[in-house]
Every structure is written in C-alpha cells, then in structure tokens.
Amino acid sequence: ALLHVVRNAVDHGIESPAERAAAGKPEAGEVRLVVAHRGDRVALTCRDDGRGIDPDEVRAAAVRAGAIGAQEAAALSDDDALQLAFRPGVSTSVAVSVVAGRGIGLDVVRDTAARLKGEVTIRGRRGEGTEVEILVPITVTSLAALHVLADGAVAAVPLEAIRRTVLVASESLARTGGATSLAFEGRLIPFIPLSRALHRGGAPSPARRHWSALVVAAGARMASVGVDRLLGTTNLVVRPLAAFIAADPVVAGASLDAEGNPQLVLDPAGLVAAAGAELAVAEEAPRRPMPILVIDDSLTTRMLEQNILESAGYEVETATSAEEALARSRDQSFGLFVVDVEMPGMDGFEFIRTTRDDPSLREVPAILVTSRASVEDRRRGEEVGARAYIVKSEFDQSRFLDTIRRLVG
C-alpha cells in the first residue's frame, strides 16, 4: 500500500520538467517519505511538490463511479471531498499507468490501513502538491531513550527527539503571564516542567535554583522540558498501554525496567503540544497590571503623574496622604506605590517603611518622587526599601515610564 502511494506521487503528482518550469518550480520534482512515532502509532507520510489535487475533479470522479450522489458531493468541504479518492473505482487519472499501479485506486491503501486498525488521509491543493498519511498502531517497538527523574517518577524520552540537554538557572527562564520560555539558539521556546506535563505538580517553584532541561523536537516545533535529574540512556522495548487505561497525550506507552517495574515512555509530539498550549493560553490572556496608587498632597503633581501613567495604559488611583493610602491599600490590591516624601502627617519614608513591615504589602514595590535631592535623602530612601528615587527637578517622563515598566510591566 505504501509503495502504491509513492508510485502515485511519481506518476500522477510530479509534472514534466516543462510544466514545472512554466509553474515557476524547479525542473526536478521531490517525493519525500517521512516515518515518525505518534504516541502508540506510527505515521507514514508521503509528500510531493507536484500538481496537487483538484477537489472538484475528485467530486466529479466519485459521482461518475457511483460512489456518491451529485448533491451530496457538492455539499462536502474541499478537505472532505479529497477523502473520496479512497472510495472504490474513484480515480482522476485519464489513462492507466504501469508506474502508478496498473489502474489500482487508492481504495487499496484505505483497505490495508483498515485491516491494521489504522486510518489514512489525503491533503493537497491544485498546483501545491499532495500529502497522503497512513497512521497505524504498533504493538511493540524498540528505541534508544533517555531516562529522566521528575517529581519522584522515572520516565523515558526517545533519544532521537532530544536536540540538547542543558542545565538552566531558574532566573534565566522568561515568564509571560502564567507560562515560561527558554532561550535556545536565538529564540524563545516554551518551557514546561515534566511534572506539570504529567499533571503531577504546579508551576515552577521560585525557590528552585536550577533545572535539567531537555530541548525536544517534534517536526519543526520545539519545546523545553524541565526535569530533576538525567539518569542515562538505554535501549528499551515500548509496549502500548492497555485500552482501559486513560493515558495522557504526552504518554506514548510503557517499558519494563530490569526488575520488571513499569515506566512511562513519553511522546515528543505530546510534550511539545503541552508546552505550546500552555504558552498560547498565556499569550491569549495576558495578565493586566494591578492599579498604581499615586500618593501626593499636591493636586498638580497628582494630576501630572496620573495623566502620564494613564496615557501609557496604566490604571491609576490617587491618595492625598500616606494615611489615606494605607487605609485604601488594605482594602484593595495595587501593583505599585508612587509616593511623595514631604506630606502632612506621615511622610513618604515612613509610609514605605510601614508597608515593608506589613506582610500583606511588603511585596508591592514603591518609588519616591520628591523635590528633595540630597545624598542623605537618597540614602534614606534606599534604607526604607524604595525601588527608585526620582527628583522632581530632574523629572524625565521617558525615564519615569521606563522605571514603571521595569517594576510592573
């Protein structure tokens, strides 16, 4: 059946050199056969860069062969219409060819896949080539794998899918919303702890200093997977899980260790999909920064800072005193305090010191915007915990916003 698909690609798919040159293609055509593990099945894919398939021609051929009615064929989408090529007697060829199989249709391919409890699909567009994929289950396979330890569990990852293993410092990971990425070869790729991919743990612990990370590839897509330890490579026999076991998509099957204990064998495509899905959710729903509280007894200063911040897209609220700000911050969450120093009652230094001593407020960053420019005042600002000290006489809007973005995004 697979040979028949390849013969079809050569005979019906690839155009003559003159036709290809007229279409702006290289004179030599290409037929590529790709074989890959996909969970507990193997995918055999034949792709060509030839003339492709016209869905309307397939519809017409299926109607001529009596495989389907004209109205029913017209109602099919183009992708569904292409699948009609697997019906008995359906062929778009105008002549019988020995190369393509002496007039045998693609129905023999479908029947072979069905006997193996698999499936076959066809994709393509006129002028853009054709792809036929045969997906069949495998009962036992042998492969080289890397054993890893994650959250107390040992699992195996196919060695052919691992592009690199690296030791990664937690602070070098880039965080976007609820997702994490790793810089690899000049670009960011999704990062996911294996324990979370297996639904055994939560987000990466901020206290963790390092990860052993696997850069895993599935086709053109890559992701990084964090584990506790790398245990070494081995050749193992992979067996599919029993039908009654509801396996996660990242699990391809199981193997037995030297003592007969079962271990999970992971599916690279499932790992890449799990990491990519997590990053996509974070990118589609970015977290909105919490409001900024501007604290100053001067109406003019409050309005100026509020206008600058709101024009930059931030939500801003104001308070006229440190006492008012403390009361409001205990009823509402803020992402940043912008504080004046000289205010009646509690000044800005004392306000920041008070928030640093309050467990519910100590994580909220605070910056001082003040007219006081002495070295002693700047040092005092650092001592009480201010994250930045901005002098009003030296105020620069761009630098002010850069400081805000650095602290709250």
Short mmCIF file of C-alpha atoms in Angstrom, two decimals, residues 34-37 144-146 148 157-167 182-185 187 189-190 213-225 230 233 268-269 271-272:
data_model
loop_
_atom_site.label_atom_id
_atom_site.label_comp_id
_atom_site.label_asym_id
_atom_site.label_seq_id
_atom_site.Cartn_x
_atom_site.Cartn_y
_atom_site.Cartn_z
CA VAL A 34 8.58 10.54 6.43
CA VAL A 35 8.11 7.90 9.15
CA ALA A 36 7.52 9.05 12.73
CA HIS A 37 6.25 7.81 16.07
CA ALA A 144 17.01 4.38 22.32
CA ALA A 145 15.80 6.61 25.15
CA LEU A 146 17.00 8.93 27.88
CA VAL A 148 14.85 11.14 33.50
CA VAL A 157 12.11 10.19 26.32
CA PRO A 158 13.04 8.92 22.81
CA LEU A 159 16.64 9.93 22.20
CA GLU A 160 16.07 10.81 18.54
CA ALA A 161 13.72 13.66 19.58
CA ILE A 162 16.19 15.30 22.02
CA ARG A 163 18.16 18.11 20.42
CA ARG A 164 20.12 19.10 23.54
CA THR A 165 20.23 18.78 27.32
CA VAL A 166 21.12 21.88 29.33
CA LEU A 167 21.42 22.98 32.94
CA LEU A 182 13.68 29.17 27.47
CA ALA A 183 16.11 30.98 25.16
CA PHE A 184 17.52 28.44 22.68
CA GLU A 185 19.54 29.21 19.53
CA ARG A 187 14.69 32.31 20.03
CA ILE A 189 10.78 28.10 23.04
CA PRO A 190 8.07 27.01 25.51
CA ALA A 213 16.14 20.73 30.69
CA LEU A 214 15.61 18.66 27.55
CA VAL A 215 15.14 20.50 24.26
CA VAL A 216 12.67 18.23 22.48
CA ALA A 217 11.69 18.46 18.80
CA ALA A 218 8.58 17.19 17.03
CA GLY A 219 8.80 18.05 13.36
CA ALA A 220 9.60 21.77 13.07
CA ARG A 221 8.32 22.55 16.57
CA MET A 222 10.44 22.53 19.72
CA ALA A 223 9.91 22.83 23.46
CA SER A 224 12.00 22.53 26.60
CA VAL A 225 11.06 20.12 29.39
CA LEU A 230 19.13 12.89 33.88
CA THR A 233 20.47 6.37 28.10
CA PRO A 268 7.78 14.01 22.00
CA ALA A 269 4.87 15.45 20.00
CA LEU A 271 5.35 17.11 25.19
CA VAL A 272 5.77 19.86 22.58
#
